[in-house]
XYZ file of C-alpha atoms in Angstrom:
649
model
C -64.728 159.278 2.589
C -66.838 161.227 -0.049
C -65.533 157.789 -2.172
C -67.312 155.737 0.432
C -70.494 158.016 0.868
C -71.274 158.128 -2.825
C -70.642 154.206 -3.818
C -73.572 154.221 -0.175
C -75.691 156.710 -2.276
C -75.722 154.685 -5.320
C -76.354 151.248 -3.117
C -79.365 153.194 -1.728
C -80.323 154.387 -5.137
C -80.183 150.370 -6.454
C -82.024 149.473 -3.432
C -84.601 151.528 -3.989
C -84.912 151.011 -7.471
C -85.194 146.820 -6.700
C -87.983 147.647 -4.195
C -89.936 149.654 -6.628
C -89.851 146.724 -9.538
C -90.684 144.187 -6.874
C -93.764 146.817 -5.272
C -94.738 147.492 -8.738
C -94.347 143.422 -10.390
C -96.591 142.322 -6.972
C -99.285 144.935 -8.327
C -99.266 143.649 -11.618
C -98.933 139.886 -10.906
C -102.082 140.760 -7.973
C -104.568 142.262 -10.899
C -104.162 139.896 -13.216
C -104.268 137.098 -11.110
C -107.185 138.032 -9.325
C -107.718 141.871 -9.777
C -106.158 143.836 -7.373
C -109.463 144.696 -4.866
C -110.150 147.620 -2.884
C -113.777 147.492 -0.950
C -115.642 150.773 -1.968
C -117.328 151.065 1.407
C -116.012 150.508 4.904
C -116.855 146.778 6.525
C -119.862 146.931 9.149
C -119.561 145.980 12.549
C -122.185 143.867 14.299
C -122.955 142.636 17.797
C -125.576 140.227 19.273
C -129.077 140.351 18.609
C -128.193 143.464 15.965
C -130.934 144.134 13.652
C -130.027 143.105 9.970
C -132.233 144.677 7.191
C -132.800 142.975 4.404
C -133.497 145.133 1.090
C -134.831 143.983 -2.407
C -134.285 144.862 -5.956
C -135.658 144.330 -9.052
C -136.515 141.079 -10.672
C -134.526 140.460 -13.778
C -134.263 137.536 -16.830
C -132.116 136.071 -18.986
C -135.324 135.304 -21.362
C -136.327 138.911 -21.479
C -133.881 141.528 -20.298
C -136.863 143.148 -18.844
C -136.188 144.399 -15.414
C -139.550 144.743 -13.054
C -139.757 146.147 -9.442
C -140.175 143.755 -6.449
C -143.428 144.581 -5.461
C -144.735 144.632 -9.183
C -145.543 141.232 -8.111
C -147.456 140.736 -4.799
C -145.023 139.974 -2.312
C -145.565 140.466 1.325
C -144.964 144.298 1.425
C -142.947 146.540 4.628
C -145.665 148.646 6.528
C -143.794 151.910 4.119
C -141.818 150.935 0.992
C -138.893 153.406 0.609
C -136.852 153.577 -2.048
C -132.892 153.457 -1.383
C -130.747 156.104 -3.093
C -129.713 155.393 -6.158
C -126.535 156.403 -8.047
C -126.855 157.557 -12.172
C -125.404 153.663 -13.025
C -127.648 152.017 -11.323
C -131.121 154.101 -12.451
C -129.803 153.350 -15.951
C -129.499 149.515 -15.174
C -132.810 149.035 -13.539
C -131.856 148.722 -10.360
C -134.715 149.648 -7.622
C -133.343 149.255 -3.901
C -136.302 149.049 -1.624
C -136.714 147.566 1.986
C -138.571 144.593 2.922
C -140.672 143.033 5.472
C -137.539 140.535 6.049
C -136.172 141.386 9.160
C -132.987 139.386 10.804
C -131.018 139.641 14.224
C -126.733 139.089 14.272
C -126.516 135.402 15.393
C -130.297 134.501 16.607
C -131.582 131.647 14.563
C -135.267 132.051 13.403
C -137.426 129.179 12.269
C -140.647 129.374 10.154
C -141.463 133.140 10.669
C -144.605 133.790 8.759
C -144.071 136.897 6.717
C -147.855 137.383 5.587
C -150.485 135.296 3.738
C -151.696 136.624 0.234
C -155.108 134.957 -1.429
C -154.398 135.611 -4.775
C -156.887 136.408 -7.747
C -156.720 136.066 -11.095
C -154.905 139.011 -12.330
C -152.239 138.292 -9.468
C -151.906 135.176 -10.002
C -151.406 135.712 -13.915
C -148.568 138.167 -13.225
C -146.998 135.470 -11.215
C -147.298 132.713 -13.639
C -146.168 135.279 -16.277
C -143.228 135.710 -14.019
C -142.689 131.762 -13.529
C -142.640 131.317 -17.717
C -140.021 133.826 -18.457
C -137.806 132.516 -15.835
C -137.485 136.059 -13.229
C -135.513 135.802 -10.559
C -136.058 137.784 -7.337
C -132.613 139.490 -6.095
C -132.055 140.815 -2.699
C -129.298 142.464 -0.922
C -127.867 142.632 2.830
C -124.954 144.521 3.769
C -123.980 145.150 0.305
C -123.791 142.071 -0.392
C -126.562 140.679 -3.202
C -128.039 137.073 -2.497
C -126.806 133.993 -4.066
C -128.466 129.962 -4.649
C -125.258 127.652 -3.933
C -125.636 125.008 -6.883
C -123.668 121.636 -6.957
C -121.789 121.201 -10.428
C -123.243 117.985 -11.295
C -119.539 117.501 -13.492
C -117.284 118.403 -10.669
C -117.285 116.581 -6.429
C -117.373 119.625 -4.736
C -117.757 122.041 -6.679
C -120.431 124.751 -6.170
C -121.375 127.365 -8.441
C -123.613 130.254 -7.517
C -126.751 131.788 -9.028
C -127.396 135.463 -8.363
C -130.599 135.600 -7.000
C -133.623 133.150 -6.897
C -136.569 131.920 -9.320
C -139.605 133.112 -8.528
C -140.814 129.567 -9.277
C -141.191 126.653 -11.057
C -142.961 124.533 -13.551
C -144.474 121.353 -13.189
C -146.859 118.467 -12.966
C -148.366 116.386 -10.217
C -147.204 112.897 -10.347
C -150.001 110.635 -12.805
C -151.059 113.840 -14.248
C -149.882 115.586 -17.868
C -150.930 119.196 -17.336
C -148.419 121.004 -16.090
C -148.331 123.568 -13.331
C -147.033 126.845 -12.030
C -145.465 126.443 -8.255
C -144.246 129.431 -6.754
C -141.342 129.380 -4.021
C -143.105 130.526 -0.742
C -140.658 129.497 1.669
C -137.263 130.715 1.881
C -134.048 129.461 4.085
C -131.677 131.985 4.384
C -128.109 131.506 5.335
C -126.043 134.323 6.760
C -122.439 133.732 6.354
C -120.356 135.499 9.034
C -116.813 136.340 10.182
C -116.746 136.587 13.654
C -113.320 138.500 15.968
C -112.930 136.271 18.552
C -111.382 139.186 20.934
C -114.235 141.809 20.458
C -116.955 139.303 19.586
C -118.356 141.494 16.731
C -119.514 140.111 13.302
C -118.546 141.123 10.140
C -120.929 139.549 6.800
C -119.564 137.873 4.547
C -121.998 135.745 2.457
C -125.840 135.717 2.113
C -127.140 132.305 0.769
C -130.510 131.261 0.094
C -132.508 127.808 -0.571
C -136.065 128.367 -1.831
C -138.580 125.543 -1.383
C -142.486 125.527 -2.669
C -145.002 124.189 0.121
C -148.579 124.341 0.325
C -148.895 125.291 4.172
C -151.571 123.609 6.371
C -153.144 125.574 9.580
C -156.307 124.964 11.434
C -159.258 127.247 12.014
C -159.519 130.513 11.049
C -156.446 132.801 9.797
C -154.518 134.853 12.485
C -151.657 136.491 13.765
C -151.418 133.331 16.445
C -151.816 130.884 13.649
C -149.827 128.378 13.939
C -148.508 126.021 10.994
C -148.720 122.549 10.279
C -145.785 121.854 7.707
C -143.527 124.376 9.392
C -143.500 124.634 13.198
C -140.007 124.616 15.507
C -142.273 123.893 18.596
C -143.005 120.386 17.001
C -139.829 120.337 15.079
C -141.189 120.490 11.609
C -139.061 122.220 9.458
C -139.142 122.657 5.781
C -136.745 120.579 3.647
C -137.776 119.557 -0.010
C -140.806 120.911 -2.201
C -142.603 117.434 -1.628
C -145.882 119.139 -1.795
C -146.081 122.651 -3.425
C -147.441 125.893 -3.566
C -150.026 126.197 -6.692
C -150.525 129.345 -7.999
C -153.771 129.887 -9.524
C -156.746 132.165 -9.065
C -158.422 132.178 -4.996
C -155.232 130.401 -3.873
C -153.866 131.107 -0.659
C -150.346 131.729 -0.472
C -148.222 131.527 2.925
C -144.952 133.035 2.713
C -142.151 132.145 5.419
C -138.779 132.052 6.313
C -135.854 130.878 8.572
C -132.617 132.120 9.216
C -129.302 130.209 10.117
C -126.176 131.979 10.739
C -122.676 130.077 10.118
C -119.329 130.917 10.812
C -116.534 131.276 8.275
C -112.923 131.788 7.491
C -113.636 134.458 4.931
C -112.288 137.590 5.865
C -114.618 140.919 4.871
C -112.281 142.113 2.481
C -112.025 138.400 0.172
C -116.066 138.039 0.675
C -116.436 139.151 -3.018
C -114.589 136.649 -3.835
C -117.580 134.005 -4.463
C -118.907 136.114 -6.224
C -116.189 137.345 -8.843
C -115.525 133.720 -9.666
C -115.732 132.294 -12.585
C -117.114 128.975 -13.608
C -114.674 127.770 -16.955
C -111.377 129.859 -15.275
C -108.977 127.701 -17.077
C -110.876 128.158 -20.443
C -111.089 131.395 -19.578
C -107.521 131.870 -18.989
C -106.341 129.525 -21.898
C -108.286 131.248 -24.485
C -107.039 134.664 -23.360
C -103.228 134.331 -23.328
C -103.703 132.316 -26.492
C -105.207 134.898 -28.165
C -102.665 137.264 -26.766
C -99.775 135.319 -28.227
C -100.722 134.631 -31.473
C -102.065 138.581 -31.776
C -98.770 139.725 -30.152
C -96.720 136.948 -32.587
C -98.806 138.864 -35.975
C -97.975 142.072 -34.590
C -94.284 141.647 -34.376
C -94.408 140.093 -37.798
C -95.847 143.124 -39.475
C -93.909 145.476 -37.444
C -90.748 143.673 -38.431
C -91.624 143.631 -42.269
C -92.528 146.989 -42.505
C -89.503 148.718 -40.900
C -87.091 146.650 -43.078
C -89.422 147.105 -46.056
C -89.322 150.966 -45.089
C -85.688 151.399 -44.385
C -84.696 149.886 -48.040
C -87.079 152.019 -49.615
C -86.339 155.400 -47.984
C -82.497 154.284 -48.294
C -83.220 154.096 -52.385
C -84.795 156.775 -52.564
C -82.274 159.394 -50.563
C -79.793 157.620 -53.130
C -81.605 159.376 -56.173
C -79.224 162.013 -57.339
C -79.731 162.617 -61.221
C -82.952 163.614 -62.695
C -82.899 160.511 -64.912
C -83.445 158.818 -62.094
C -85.878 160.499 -60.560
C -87.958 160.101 -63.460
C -87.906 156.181 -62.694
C -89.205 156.664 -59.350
C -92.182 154.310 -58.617
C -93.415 153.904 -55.218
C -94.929 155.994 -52.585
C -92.874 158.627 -53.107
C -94.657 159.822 -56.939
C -97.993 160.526 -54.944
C -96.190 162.935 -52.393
C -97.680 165.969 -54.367
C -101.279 164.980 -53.422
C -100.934 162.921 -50.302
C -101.597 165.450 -47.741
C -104.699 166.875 -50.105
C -107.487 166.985 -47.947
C -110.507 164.556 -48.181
C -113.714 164.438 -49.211
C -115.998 165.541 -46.648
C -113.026 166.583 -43.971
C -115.794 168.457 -41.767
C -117.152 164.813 -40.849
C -113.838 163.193 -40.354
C -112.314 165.795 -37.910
C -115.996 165.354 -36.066
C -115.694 161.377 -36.010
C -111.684 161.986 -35.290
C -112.478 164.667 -32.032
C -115.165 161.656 -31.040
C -112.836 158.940 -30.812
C -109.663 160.808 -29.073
C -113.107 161.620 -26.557
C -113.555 157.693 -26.246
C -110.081 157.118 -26.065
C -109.475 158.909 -22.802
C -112.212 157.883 -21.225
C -111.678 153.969 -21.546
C -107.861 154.759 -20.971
C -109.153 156.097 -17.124
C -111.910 154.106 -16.391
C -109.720 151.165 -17.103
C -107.064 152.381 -14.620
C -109.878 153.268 -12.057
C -110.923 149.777 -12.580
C -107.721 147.853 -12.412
C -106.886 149.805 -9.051
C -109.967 148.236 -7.363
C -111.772 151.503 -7.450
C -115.174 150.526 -9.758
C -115.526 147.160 -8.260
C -119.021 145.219 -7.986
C -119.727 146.455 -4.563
C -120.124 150.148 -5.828
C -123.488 149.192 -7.892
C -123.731 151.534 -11.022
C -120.044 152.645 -10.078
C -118.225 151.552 -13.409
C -121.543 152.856 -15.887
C -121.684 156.664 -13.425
C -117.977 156.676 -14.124
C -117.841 156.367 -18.270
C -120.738 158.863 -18.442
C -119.011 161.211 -16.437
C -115.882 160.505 -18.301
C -117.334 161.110 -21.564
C -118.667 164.171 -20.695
C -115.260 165.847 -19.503
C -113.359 164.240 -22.346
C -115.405 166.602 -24.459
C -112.864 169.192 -24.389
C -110.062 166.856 -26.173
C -112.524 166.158 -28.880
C -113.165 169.557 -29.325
C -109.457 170.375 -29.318
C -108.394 167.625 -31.875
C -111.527 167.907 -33.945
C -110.454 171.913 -34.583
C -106.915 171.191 -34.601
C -107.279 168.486 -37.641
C -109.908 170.940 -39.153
C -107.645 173.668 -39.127
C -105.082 171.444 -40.738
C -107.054 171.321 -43.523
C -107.914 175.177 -44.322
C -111.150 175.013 -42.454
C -112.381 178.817 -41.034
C -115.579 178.575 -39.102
C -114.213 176.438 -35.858
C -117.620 177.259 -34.383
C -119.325 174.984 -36.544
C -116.801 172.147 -36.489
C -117.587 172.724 -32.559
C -121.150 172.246 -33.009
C -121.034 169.353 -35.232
C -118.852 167.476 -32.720
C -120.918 168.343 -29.876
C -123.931 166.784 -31.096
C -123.498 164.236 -34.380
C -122.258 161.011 -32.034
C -124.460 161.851 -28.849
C -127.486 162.630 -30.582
C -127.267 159.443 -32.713
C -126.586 157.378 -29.604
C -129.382 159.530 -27.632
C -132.155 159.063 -30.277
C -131.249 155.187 -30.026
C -131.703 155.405 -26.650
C -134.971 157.591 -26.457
C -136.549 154.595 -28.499
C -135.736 151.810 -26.877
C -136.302 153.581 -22.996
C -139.869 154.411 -25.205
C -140.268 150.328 -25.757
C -139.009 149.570 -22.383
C -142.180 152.183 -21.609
C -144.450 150.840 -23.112
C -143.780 147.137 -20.924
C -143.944 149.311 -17.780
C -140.487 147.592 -16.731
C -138.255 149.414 -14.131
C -135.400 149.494 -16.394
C -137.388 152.325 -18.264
C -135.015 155.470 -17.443
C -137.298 158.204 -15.265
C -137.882 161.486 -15.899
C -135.854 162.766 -13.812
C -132.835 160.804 -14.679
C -132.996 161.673 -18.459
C -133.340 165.166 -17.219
C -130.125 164.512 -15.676
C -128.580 162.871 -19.035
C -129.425 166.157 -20.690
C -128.092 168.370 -18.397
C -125.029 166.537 -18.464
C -124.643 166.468 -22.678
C -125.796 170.248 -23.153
C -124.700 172.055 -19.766
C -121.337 170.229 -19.407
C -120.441 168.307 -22.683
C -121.112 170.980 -24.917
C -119.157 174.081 -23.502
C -116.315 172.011 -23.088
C -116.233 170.739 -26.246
C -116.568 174.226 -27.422
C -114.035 175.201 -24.911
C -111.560 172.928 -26.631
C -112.094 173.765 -30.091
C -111.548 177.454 -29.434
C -108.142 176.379 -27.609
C -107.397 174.135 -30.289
C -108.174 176.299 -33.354
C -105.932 179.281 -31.821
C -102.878 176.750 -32.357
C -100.627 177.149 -35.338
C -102.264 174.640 -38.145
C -100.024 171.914 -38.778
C -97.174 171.964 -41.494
C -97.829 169.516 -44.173
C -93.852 168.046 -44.742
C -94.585 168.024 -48.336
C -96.361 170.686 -50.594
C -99.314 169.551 -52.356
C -99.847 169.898 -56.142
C -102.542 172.540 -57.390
C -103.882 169.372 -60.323
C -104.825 166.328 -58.465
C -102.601 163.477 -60.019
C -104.512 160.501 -61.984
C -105.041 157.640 -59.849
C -103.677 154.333 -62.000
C -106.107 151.211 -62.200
C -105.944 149.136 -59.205
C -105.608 145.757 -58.472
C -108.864 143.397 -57.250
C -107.420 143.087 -54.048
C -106.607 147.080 -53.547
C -110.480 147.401 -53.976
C -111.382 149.712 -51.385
C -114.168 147.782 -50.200
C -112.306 144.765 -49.926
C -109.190 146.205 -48.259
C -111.205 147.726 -45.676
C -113.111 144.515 -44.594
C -109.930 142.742 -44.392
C -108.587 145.261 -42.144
C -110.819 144.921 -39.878
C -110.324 141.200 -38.777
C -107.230 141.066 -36.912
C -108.396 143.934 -34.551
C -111.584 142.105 -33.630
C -109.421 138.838 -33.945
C -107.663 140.364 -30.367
C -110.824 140.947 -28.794
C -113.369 138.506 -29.591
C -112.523 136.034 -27.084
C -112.725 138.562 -24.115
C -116.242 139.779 -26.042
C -117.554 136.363 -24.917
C -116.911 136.865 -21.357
C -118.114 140.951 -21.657
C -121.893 139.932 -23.371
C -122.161 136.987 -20.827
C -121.481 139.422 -17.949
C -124.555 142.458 -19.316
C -126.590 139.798 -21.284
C -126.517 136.770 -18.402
C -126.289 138.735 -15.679
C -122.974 137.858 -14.645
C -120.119 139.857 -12.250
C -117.392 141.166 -14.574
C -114.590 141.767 -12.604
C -111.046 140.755 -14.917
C -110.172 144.307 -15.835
C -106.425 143.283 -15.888
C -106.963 140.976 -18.630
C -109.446 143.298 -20.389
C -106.522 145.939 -19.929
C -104.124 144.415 -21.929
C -106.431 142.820 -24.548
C -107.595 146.929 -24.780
C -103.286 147.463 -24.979
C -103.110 144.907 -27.956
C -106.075 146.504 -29.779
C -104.694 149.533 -30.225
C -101.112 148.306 -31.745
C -103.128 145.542 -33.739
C -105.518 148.660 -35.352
C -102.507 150.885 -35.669
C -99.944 148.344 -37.229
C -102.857 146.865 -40.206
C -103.750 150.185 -40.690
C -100.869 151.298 -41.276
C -99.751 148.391 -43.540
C -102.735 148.801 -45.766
C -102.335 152.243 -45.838
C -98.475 151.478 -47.320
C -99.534 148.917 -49.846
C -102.520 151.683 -50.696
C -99.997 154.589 -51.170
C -97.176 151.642 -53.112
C -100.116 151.636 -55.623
C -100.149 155.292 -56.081
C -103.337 156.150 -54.619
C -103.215 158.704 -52.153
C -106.781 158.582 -50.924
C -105.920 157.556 -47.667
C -107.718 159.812 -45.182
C -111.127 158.000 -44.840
C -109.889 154.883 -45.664
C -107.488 154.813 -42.827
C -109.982 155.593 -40.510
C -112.464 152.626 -42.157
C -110.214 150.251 -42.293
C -109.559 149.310 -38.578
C -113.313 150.732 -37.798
C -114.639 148.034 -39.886
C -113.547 145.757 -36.765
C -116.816 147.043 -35.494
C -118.866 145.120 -38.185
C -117.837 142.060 -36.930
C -118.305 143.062 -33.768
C -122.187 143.592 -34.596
C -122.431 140.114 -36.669
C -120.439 138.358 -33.647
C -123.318 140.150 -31.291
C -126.051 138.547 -33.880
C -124.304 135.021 -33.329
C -124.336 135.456 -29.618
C -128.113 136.126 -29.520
C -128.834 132.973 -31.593
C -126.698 130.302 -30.403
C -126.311 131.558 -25.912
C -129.197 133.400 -25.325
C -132.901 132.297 -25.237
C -134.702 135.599 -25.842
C -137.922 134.784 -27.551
C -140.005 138.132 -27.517
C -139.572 140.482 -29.934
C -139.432 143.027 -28.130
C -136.287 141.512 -25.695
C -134.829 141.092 -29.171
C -134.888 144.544 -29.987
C -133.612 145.848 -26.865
C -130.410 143.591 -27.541
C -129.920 144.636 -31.423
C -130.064 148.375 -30.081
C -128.298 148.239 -27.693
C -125.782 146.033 -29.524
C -125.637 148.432 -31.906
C -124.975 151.825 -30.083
C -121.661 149.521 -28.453
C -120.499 148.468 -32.414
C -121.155 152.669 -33.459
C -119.101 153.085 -30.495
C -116.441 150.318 -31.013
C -116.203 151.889 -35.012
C -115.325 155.582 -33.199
C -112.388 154.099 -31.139
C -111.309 152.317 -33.267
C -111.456 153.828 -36.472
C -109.455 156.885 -35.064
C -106.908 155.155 -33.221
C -106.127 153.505 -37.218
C -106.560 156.758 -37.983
C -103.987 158.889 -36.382
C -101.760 156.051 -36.677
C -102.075 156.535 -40.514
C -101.769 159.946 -40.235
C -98.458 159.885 -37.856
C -96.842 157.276 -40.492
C -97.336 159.505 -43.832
C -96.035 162.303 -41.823
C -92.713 160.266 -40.908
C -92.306 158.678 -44.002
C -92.909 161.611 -46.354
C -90.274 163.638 -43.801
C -87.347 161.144 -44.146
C -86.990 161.780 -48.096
C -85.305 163.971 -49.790
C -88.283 165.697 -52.248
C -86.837 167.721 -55.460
């Protein structure tokens, strides 16, 4: 009996075990496949005749990266505009959530509603031609869910693609005539995608589509509420279906803006309505290019790894095998420079700061990836993946505090106070006078992606009353630890470092360490600066998981190769140039950003450029930080093992 019971125990056991692969294998297969999705906010019921609201945000361009407010241009305003709550993520992206005079009802068809009629001037109608040039597009929003321009693929039969948002307007000339014109769209055709429960009868929205046509609307008499249209009018059945004859904006023009409203039904469900949206045009590119560069990043990896441990295992073997002091007077190697390895750098104050700084990175990519992944930052939650890294950063400041002290104390340091201090303040006030600057330029073109008062208020609050205690919090924990042992005693005479060879140059070593970790991210950078710079959902964090998974072996394995070859040529200066070498990555991270800008995007104002360079650069300062200490510590953890397996005299 207890034979039987226990061989059922262990079949249980097994079972269980099986069921938790298989749970845990459907996870992974769902979020790389299509990134596992949980909706941040609950689906919306609707019956008959419900009111649907209609809000608007800001107007955005590829051409200048300028963000403006909706009614910065003059659109039919509400009788109040209010201002939706915004989170910290979206404030800092520009967003501005405001309602609108655009008013629908669950499942009752409109046709031609007149919104309002605008006679423009010429300082109006400059703005809008201003507008029309640089290409803005107006975005709106309705149950969450931001509007989209289906577009036929001209390459592909049925295949749509969809542009977030619509133009303003459009360029062009009258046929027989060579000056060309600004036409703004006037006329809008929305269609309201819904998912209807055929036992309850309730609606659920699932897509919000729009077609925008220009038309120069006829009436007769005078202008009223009564007025009714000539080009648009469901009483005569004259509906609006091409841009045949459009609206031109110039000064003492009158401008008629309408709408209709169709409502279809589709098989969508409200949790896969995202869907359209998260889809990406070039998939199979997309998906080539990234397992490609996977296995020829994972195929270089197990190469080095698989040199240097038999490299490493003959030498330490040798050297344990040294037994008469004749011999050990022919030792050559990394082994002669284990009297001054472990001296500390120049500078060490600075490299336990930039060391504390990227552990502080570390962890907060490490859980904002996993939030993402789990479908917990998805683009439904505007703002909700930017609100979550600043918060992030801000708590991680107690491990940088703790490792910045704890390497500090390592090497002899006294005043942890100071090392505090400096940690606490080099990286974010960098980054924050960066910042200040280009929210100053963004200022000065009185766009709404200029950060309020209010908000940088906030940003403030959040580095001095939060970031700073903890990171002083940290390095008081950290610097009350026993400093770690060194496994070798260093020499009081620094040893004489030999002549090197051209290709141990410093210089040169460290550039070449940085290609391979930028080699295993480039191709996922493409898809990353076409989602901030194009304006483009982002939404593969499963890929960008394990790309992030292969950077970090790819800058710990070089590093630590270069660091062998460096310490096989007797010089022990390793500190700083472990740390350089894989943070050089971030250099061609910065010149990739610079061939970006040139060859995909079509910025042509200076001050659009600017914005992109600073910005571009804060993300490559960052990118150095990461990963220039997760080379770094991998350096450090190999000298300690290798200088701990031989036997020192």
């Amino acid at each position: 009996m207890a034979i039987g019971a226990l061989a059922f125990q262990q079949q249980q056991r097994r079972r269980r075990w099986i069921s938790l692969c298989l749970l845990l294998f459907f996870f992974v297969h769902v979020d790389v496949a299509r990134c596992f999705y949980l909706p941040g906010v609950a689906p919306q019921d609707f019956q008959l005749g419900d009111e649907l609201k209609v809000k608007v945000n800001k107007l955005t361009s590829t051409k200048t990266q300028l963000p403006y407010s909706y009614y910065s241009l003059p659109y039919c305003p509400p009788e109040k505009i209010v201002d939706s709550a915004e989170n910290l993520g979206e404030v800092l992206r520009g967003d501005r959530i405001e309602n609108s005079p655009y008013v629908f009802k669950m499942r009752e068809p409109q046709m031609c509603n007149v919104l309002c009629r605008v006679t423009l001037n010429a300082k109006t109608a400059k703005a809008f031609k201003e507008k029309i040039d640089d290409e803005y597009r107006v975005n709106m929003i309705l149950d969450n869910l931001p509007l989209v321009v289906p577009i036929r693929r001209p390459d592909q039969e049925n295949s749509i693609v969809y542009q977030h948002g619509f133009h303003v307007g459009l360029r062009g000339q009258y046929a027989g005539s060579k000056e060309e014109k600004h036409f703004i769209h006037n006329h809008l055709t929305f269609t309201v995608k819904i998912h209807k429960d055929p036992v309850t009868e309730l609606s659920r929205i699932v897509g919000f589509e729009v077609r925008p046509f220009s038309i120069r609307h006829v009436h007769d008499g005078q202008w009223n509420e009564k007025t009714r249209l000539k080009t648009c009018d469901p009483h005569a059945k004259t509906l609006v279906t091409n841009s045949e004859t459009p609206q031109e904006v110039e000064d003492k023009k009158e401008i008629i803006f309408t709408y209709d409203v169709n409502f279809e039904e589709s098989d969508v469900k409200w949790a896969s309505r995202w869907d359209t949206y998260l889809l990406m045009a070039d998939d199979q590119i997309h998906w080539f290019s990234i397992v490609n560069s996977l296995m020829i990043v994972l195929f270089l990896s197990g190469m080095v790894a698989m040199i240097m441990l038999r490299t490493l295992y003959r030498d330490i073997s040798k050297y344990n095998q040294l037994e008469t002091q004749e011999e050990a007077q022919e030792e050559t190697g990394w082994k002669l420079v284990h009297g001054d390895v472990f001296r500390p750098p120049s500078n060490p104050d600075l490299l336990c700061v930039y060391a504390g700084t990227g552990v502080q990175f570390f962890g907060m990519i490490v859980v904002t990836m996993m939030f993402a992944v789990l479908g917990f930052l998805s683009p439904s939650n505007r703002g909700g993946l930017m609100t979550a890294m600043l918060l992030l950063w801000v708590f991680m400041g107690l491990f940088a505090g703790y490792f910045a002290a704890r390497l500090y104390k390592m090497f002899k340091g006294a005043e942890w106070k100071k090392i505090a201090l400096k940690t606490a303040f080099l990286f974010p006030a960098t980054v924050f006078a960066i910042f200040f600057v280009l929210n100053a330029v963004i200022w000065g073109q009185r766009s709404s992606g200029a950060v309020p008062f209010g908000t940088m208020f906030a940003l403030v609050f959040l580095w001095f009353g939060i970031s700073v205690p903890l990171v002083f919090v940290g390095s008081y924990v950290g610097f009350r630890k026993p400093a770690i042992e060194d496994p070798v005693k260093t020499n009081k005479i620094p040893r004489q470092i030999p002549e090197q060879a051209w290709y141990m140059n410093p210089a040169f070593s460290i550039l070449i360490g940085g290609i391979l970790p930028f080699g295993a991210v480039f191709i996922e950078l493409f898809f990353i600066l076409t989602s901030i710079w194009l304006q483009q959902f982002y939404y593969i964090f499963g890929f960008l998981f394990i790309v992030f998974l292969i950077l970090i072996v790819t800058c710990a394995e070089i590093t630590i190769v270069l660091c062998y070859f460096q310490l096989c040529s007797e010089d022990y200066l390793w500190w700083w140039r472990s740390y350089l070498t894989s943070g050089s990555s971030a250099l061609y991270l910065f010149l990739y950003a610079a061939f970006y800008f040139f060859t995909k995007l079509e910025i042509t104002k200076p001050v659009s450029g600017m914005l992109y360079f600073g910005y571009m650069l804060i993300a490559s300062y960052a990118f150095f930080v990461l990963t220039g200490t997760i080379g770094f510590y991998a350096c450090f953890w190999f000298t300690r093992l290798i200088y701990s397996s031989v036997k020192i005299d």
